[in-house]
Short mmCIF file of C-alpha atoms in Angstrom, two decimals:
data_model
loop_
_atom_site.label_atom_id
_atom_site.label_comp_id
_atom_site.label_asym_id
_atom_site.label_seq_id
_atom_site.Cartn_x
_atom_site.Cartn_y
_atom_site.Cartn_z
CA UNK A 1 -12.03 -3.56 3.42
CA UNK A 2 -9.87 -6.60 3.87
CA UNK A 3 -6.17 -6.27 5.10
CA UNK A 4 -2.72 -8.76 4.32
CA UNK A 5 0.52 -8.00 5.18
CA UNK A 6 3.00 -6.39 2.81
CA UNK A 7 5.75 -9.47 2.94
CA UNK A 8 7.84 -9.97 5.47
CA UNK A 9 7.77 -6.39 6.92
CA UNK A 10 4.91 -6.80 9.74
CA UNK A 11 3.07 -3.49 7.60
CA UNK A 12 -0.64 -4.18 7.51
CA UNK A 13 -2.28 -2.92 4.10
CA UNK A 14 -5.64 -2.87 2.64
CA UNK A 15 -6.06 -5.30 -0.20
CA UNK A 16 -6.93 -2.30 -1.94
CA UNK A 17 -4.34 0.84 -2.37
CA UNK A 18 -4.86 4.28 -3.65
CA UNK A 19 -2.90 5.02 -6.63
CA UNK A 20 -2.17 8.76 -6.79
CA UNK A 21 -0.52 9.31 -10.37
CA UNK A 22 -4.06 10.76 -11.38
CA UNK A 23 -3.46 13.58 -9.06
CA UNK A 24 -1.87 17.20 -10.45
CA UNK A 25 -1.32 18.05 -14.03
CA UNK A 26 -1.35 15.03 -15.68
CA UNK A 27 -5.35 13.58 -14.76
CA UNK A 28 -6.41 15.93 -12.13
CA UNK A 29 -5.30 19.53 -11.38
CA UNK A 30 -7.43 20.76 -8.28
CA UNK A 31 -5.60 19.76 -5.47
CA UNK A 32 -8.53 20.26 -3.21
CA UNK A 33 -10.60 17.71 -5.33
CA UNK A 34 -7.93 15.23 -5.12
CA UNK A 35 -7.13 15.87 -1.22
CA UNK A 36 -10.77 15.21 -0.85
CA UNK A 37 -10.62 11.80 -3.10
CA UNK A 38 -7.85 10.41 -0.40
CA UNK A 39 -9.84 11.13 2.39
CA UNK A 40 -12.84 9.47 1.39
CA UNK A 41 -10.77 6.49 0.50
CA UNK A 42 -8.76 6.36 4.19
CA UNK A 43 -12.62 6.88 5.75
CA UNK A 44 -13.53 3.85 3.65
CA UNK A 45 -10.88 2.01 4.81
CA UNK A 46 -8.13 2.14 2.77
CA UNK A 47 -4.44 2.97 4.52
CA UNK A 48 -2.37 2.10 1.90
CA UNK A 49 -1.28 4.65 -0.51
CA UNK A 50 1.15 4.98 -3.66
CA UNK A 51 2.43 7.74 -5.38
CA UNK A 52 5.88 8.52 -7.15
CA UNK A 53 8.17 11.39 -7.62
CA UNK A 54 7.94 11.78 -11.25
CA UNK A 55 4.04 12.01 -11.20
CA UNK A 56 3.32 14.99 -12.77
CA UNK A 57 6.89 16.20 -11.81
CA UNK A 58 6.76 15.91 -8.24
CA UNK A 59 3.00 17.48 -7.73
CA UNK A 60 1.21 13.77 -7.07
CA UNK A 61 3.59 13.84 -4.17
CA UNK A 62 2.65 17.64 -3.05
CA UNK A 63 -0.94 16.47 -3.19
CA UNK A 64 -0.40 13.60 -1.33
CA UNK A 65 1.50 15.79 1.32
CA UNK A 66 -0.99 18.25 2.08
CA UNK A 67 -3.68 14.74 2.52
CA UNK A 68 -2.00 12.95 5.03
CA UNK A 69 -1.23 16.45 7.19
CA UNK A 70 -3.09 15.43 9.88
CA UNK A 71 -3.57 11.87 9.23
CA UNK A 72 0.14 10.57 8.83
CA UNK A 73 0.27 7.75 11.29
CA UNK A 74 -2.68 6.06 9.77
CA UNK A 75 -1.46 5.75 6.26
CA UNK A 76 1.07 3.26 4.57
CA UNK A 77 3.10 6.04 1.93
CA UNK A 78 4.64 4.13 -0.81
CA UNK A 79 6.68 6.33 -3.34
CA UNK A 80 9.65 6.11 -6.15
CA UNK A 81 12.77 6.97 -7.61
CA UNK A 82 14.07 6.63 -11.11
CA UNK A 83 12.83 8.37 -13.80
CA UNK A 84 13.80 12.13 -14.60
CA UNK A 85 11.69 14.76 -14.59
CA UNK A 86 14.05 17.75 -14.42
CA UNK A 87 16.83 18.51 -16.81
CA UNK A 88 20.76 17.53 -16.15
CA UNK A 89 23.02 14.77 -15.75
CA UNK A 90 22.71 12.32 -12.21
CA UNK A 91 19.18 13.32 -12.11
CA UNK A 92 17.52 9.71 -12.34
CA UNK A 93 18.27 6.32 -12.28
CA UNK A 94 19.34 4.33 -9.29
CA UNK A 95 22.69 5.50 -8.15
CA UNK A 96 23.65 6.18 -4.34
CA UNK A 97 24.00 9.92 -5.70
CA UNK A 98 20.50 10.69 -7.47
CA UNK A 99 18.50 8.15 -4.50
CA UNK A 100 20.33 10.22 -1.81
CA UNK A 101 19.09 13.30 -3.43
CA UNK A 102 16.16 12.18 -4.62
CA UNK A 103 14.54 10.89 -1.27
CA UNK A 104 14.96 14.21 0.75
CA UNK A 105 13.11 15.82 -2.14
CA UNK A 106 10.23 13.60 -1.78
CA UNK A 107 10.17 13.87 2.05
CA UNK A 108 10.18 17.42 1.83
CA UNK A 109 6.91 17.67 -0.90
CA UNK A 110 5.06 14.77 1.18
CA UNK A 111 5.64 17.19 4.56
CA UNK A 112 7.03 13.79 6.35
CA UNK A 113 9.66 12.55 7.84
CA UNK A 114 9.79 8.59 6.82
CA UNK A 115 8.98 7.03 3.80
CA UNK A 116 6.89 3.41 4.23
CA UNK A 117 7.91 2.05 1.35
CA UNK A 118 10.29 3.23 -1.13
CA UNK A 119 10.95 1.88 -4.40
CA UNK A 120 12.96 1.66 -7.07
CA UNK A 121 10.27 2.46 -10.20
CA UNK A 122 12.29 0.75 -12.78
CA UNK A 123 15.36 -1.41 -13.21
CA UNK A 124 18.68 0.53 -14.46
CA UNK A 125 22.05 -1.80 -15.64
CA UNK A 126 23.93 0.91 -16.03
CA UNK A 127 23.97 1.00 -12.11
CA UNK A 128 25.84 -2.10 -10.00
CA UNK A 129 22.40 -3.67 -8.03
CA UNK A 130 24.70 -3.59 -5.68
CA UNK A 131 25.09 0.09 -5.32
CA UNK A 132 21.60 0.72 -4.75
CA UNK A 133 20.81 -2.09 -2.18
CA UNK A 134 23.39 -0.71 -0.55
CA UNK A 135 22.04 3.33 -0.35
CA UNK A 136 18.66 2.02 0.68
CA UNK A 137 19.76 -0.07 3.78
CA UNK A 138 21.48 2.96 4.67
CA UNK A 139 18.25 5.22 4.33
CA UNK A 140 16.22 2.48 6.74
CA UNK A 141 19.14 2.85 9.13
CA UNK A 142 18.89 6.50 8.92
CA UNK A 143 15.11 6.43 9.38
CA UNK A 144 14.53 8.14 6.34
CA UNK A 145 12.16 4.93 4.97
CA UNK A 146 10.50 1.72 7.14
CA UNK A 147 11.47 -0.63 3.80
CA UNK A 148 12.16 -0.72 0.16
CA UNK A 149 11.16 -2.76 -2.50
CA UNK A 150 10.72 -2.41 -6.59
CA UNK A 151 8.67 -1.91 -9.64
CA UNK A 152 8.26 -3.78 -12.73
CA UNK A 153 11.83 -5.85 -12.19
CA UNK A 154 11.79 -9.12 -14.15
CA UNK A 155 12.32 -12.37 -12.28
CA UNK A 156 15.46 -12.74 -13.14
CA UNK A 157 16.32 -9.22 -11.34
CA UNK A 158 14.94 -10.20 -8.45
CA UNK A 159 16.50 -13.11 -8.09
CA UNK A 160 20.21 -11.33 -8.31
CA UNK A 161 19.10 -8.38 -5.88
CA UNK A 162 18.26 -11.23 -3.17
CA UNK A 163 21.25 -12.87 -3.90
CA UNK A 164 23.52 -10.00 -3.56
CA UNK A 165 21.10 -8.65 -0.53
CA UNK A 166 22.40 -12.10 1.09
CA UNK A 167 25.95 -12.15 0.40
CA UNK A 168 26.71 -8.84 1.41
CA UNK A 169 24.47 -8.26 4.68
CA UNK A 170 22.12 -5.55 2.67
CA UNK A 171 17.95 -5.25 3.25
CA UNK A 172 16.44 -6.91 0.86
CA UNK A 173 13.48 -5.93 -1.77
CA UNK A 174 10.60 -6.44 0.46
CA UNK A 175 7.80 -6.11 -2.75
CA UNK A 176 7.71 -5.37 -6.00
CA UNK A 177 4.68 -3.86 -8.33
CA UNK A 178 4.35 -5.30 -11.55
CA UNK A 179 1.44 -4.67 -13.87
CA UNK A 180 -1.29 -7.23 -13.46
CA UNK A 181 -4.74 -7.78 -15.30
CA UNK A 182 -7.00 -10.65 -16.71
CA UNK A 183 -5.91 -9.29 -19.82
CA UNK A 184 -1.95 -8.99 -18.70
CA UNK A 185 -1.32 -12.70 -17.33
CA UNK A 186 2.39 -13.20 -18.57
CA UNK A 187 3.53 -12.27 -14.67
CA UNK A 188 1.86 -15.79 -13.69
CA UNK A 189 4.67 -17.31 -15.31
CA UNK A 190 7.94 -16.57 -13.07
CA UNK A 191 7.69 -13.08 -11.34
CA UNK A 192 4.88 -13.70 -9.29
CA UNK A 193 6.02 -17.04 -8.27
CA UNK A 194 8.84 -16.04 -7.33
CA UNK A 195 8.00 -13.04 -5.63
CA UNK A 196 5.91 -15.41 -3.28
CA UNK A 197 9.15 -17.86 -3.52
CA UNK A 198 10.80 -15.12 -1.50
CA UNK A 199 8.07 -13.92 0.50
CA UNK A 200 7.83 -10.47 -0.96
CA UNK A 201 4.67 -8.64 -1.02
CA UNK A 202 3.48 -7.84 -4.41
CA UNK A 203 1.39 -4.58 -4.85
CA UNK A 204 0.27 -4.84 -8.44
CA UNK A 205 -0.61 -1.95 -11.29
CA UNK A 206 -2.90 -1.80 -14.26
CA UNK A 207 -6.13 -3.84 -13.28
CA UNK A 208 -8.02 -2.63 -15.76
CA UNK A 209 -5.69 -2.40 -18.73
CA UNK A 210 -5.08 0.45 -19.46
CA UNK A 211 -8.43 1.29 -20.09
CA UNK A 212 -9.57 -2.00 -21.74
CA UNK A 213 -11.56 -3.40 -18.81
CA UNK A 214 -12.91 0.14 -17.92
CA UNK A 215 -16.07 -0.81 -19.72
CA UNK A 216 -16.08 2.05 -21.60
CA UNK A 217 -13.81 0.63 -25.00
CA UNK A 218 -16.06 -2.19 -26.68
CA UNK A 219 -16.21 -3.34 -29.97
CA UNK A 220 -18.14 -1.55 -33.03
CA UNK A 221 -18.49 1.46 -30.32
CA UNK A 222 -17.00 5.05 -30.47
CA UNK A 223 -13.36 5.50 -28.74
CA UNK A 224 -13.67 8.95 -26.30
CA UNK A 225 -10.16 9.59 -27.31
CA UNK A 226 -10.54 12.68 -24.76
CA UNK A 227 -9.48 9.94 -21.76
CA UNK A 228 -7.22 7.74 -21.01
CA UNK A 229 -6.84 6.73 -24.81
CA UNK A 230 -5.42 9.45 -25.92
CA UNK A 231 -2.15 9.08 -24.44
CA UNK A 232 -1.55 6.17 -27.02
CA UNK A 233 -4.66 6.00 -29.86
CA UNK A 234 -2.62 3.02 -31.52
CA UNK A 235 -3.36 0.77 -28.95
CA UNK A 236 -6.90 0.73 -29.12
CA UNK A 237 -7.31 1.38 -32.73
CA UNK A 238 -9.84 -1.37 -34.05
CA UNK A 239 -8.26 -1.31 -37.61
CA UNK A 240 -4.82 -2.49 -36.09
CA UNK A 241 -4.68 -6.60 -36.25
CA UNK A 242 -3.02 -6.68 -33.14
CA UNK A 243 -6.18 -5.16 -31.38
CA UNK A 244 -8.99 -7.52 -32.45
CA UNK A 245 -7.78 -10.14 -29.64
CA UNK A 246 -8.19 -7.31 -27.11
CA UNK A 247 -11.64 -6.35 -28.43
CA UNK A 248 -12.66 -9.96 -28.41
CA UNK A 249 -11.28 -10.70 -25.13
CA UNK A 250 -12.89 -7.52 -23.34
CA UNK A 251 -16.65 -8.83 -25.36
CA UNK A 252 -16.32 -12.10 -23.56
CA UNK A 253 -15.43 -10.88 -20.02
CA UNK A 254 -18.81 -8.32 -19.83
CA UNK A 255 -20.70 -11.25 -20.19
CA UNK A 256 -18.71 -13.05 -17.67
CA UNK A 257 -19.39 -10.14 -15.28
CA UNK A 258 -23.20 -9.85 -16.41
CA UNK A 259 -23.17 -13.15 -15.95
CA UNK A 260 -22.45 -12.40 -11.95
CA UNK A 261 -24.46 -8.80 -11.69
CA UNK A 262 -21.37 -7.25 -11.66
CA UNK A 263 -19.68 -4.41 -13.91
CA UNK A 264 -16.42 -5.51 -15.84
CA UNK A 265 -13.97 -2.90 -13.56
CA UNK A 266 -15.46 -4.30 -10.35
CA UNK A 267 -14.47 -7.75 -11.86
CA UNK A 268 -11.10 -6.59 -13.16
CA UNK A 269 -10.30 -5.62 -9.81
CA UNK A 270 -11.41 -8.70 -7.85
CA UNK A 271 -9.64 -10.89 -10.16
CA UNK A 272 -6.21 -9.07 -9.24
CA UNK A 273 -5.98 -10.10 -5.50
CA UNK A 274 -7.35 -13.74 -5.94
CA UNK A 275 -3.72 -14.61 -6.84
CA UNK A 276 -2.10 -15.99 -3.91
CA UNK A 277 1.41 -13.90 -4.22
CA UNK A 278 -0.99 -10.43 -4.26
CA UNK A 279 -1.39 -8.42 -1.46
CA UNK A 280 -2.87 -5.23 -2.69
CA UNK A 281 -3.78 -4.26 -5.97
CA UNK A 282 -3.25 -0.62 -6.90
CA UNK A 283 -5.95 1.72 -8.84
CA UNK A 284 -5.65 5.41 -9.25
CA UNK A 285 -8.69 7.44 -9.81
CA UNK A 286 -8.96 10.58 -11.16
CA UNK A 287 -12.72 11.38 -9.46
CA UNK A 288 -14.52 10.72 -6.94
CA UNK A 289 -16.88 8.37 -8.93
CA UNK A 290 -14.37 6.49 -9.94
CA UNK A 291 -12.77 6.09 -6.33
CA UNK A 292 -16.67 4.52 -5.59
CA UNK A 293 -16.17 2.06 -8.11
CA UNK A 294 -13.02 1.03 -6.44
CA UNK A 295 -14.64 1.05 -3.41
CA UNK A 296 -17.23 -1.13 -4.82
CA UNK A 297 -14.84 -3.93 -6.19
CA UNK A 298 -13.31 -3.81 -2.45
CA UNK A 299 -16.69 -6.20 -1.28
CA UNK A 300 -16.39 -8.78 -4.74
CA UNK A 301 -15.37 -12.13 -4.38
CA UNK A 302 -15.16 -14.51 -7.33
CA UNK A 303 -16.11 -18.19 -7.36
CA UNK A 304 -13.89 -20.82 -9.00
CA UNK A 305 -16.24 -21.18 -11.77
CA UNK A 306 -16.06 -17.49 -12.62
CA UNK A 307 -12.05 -17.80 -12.18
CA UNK A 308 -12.56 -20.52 -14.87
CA UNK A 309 -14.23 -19.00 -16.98
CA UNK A 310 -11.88 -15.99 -16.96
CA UNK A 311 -9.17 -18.87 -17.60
CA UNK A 312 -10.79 -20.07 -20.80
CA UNK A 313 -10.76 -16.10 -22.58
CA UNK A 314 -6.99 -16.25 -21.06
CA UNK A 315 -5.26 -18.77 -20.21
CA UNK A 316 -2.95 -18.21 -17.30
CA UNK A 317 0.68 -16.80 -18.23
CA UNK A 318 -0.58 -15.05 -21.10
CA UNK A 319 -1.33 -11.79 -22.48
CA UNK A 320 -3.93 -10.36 -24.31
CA UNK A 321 -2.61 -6.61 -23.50
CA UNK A 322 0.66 -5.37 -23.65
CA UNK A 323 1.41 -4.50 -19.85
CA UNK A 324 4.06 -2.30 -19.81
CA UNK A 325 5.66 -0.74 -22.35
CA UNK A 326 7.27 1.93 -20.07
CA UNK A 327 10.46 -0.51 -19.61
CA UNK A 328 11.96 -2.84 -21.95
CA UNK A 329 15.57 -4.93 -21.14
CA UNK A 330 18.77 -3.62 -22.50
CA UNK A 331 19.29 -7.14 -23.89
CA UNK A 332 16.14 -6.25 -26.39
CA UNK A 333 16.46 -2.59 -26.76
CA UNK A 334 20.75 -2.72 -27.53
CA UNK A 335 21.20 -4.51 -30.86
CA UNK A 336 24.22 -5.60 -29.96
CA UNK A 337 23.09 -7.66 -27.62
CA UNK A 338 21.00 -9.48 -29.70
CA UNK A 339 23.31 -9.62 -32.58
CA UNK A 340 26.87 -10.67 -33.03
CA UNK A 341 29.81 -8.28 -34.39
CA UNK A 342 29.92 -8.95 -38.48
CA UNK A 343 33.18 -10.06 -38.72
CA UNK A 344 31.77 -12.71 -35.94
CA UNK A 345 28.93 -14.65 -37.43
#
């Protein structure tokens, strides 16, 4: 396992961390399985671990808790804040109320007392940036978390948070965790140049596409709608236009990876922390087999010609695959934002 460290905050963390939204209701119930899954990734070598509150409604966290019992001091715990998942108003978000609230609920279901990294999951403009910089220095002064950084924030986000971090004597974002595949380029563009711009640390999501580089969705095959699929059938559906390019793509990078004698996940994965602004790349498995994999991918390193290759099917700053659909801006989502008043145009 090879180690970088996460931006500017001294943290050492395994190029490689262990994505726990798999674990409780949502992918994998048995909390035993899953507490055994963690520790065969920290004895591999892993110490870098992610998890959120809102994962299966707080029980990824649980899970994670009972793990790390005895093995605490070892382990890099990244967690969230912002989405809801219990009923009633100031219960998400990223307000000074709801992150004061919500990061003594987390400590308490992790059985810790600090936080590694905490971050905000998604970006919310109904909330001054300002505002929430602002309760997070005050949780690292408290001891409460080592650092903060955040999730899926558009360049232009980032740029304002470090801006306003500056001006008025607040920590900074120290990373931020966008989605990031050979399918899902687009981030090439701005946010991971400037995340390296600003020397954060960039933990990314979604190597393998949400299921597309898994191997297991090719073309003229049967779909196992029964995994990861199911949670959205339309975007894998063969008959939709806007698929074929996926299909194609995912055709041309097996033989790219056959081409190597390696499998198209393990190649998904090494792919990911080639880019110089990565530092870890983030994959959360549901079973032990497919923790090996991951371990697997850990010893792959790619040559320029296979990077070039990869180029050609897509080009850098582009995507193939929709990367995140969990988040769009206000200024596409609020009509009026896009559109002037009628008795204005």
């Amino acid at each position: 396992m090879r180690y970088r460290m996460l931006g500017g905050t001294g943290i050492e963390v395994s190029t490689h961390c262990l994505g726990a939204m798999m674990f409780g209701a949502v992918g994998n119930p048995d909390h035993d399985e899953c507490v055994r899954i963690i520790h065969a990734a920290l004895d591999q070598g892993i110490n870098f671990v992610d998890t959120a509150d809102m994962y299966s409604a707080g029980e990824s966290e649980t899970i994670v808790g009972k793990a790390l019992k005895d093995r605490r001091d070892d382990v890099v715990l990244a967690t969230k804040v912002h989405f809801p998942f219990t009923e009633g108003r100031n219960r998400s978000g990223n307000s000074r109320r709801w992150i004061t609230r919500a990061v003594e609920d987390s400590l308490r279901r992790l059985g810790t007392d600090w936080i590694d990294l905490y971050q905000i999951h998604r970006p919310d403009h109904t909330t001054d940036i300002e505002e929430t910089l602002w309760v997070l220095s005050d949780l690292v002064s408290a001891g409460k978390i080592r650092a903060f950084g955040c999730s899926a924030f558009p360049a232009e986000d980032i740029v304002e948070a470090y801006h306003v971090a500056d001006r008025r004597g607040y920590g900074r974002f120290r990373t931020n965790q966008p989605p990031y595949s050979m399918m899902a380029r687009g981030i090439e563009r701005s946010v991971l140049p400037t995340c390296r711009r600003l020397g954060m640390g960039v933990l990314t999501y979604s190597p393998l596409a949400f299921g597309f580089l898994s191997g297991k969705v090719r073309k003229n095959q049967p779909l196992d709608l029964s995994a990861r699929a199911a949670l959205a059938p339309d975007r894998f559906d063969p008959a939709l236009p806007a698929n074929a390019a996926k299909y194609d793509a995912v055709e041309q990078l097996v033989e790219v990876a056959d081409g190597i004698g390696t499998t198209l996940p393990e190649l998904a994965m090494a792919f990911v922390t080639t880019h110089p602004a990565v530092t870890s790349v983030i994959s959360g498995p549901r079973t032990m087999e497919q923790l090996e994999g991951l371990i697997t991918a850990a010893d792959l390193t790619l040559d320029d010609k296979t990077l070039d290759r990869i180029d050609e099917i897509v080009p850098p700053g582009t995507d193939v695959y929709r990367a995140d659909a969990a988040w769009q801006p206000q200024s596409l989502v609020d009509v009026t934002q896009r559109r002037r008043a009628l008795s204005d145009r």
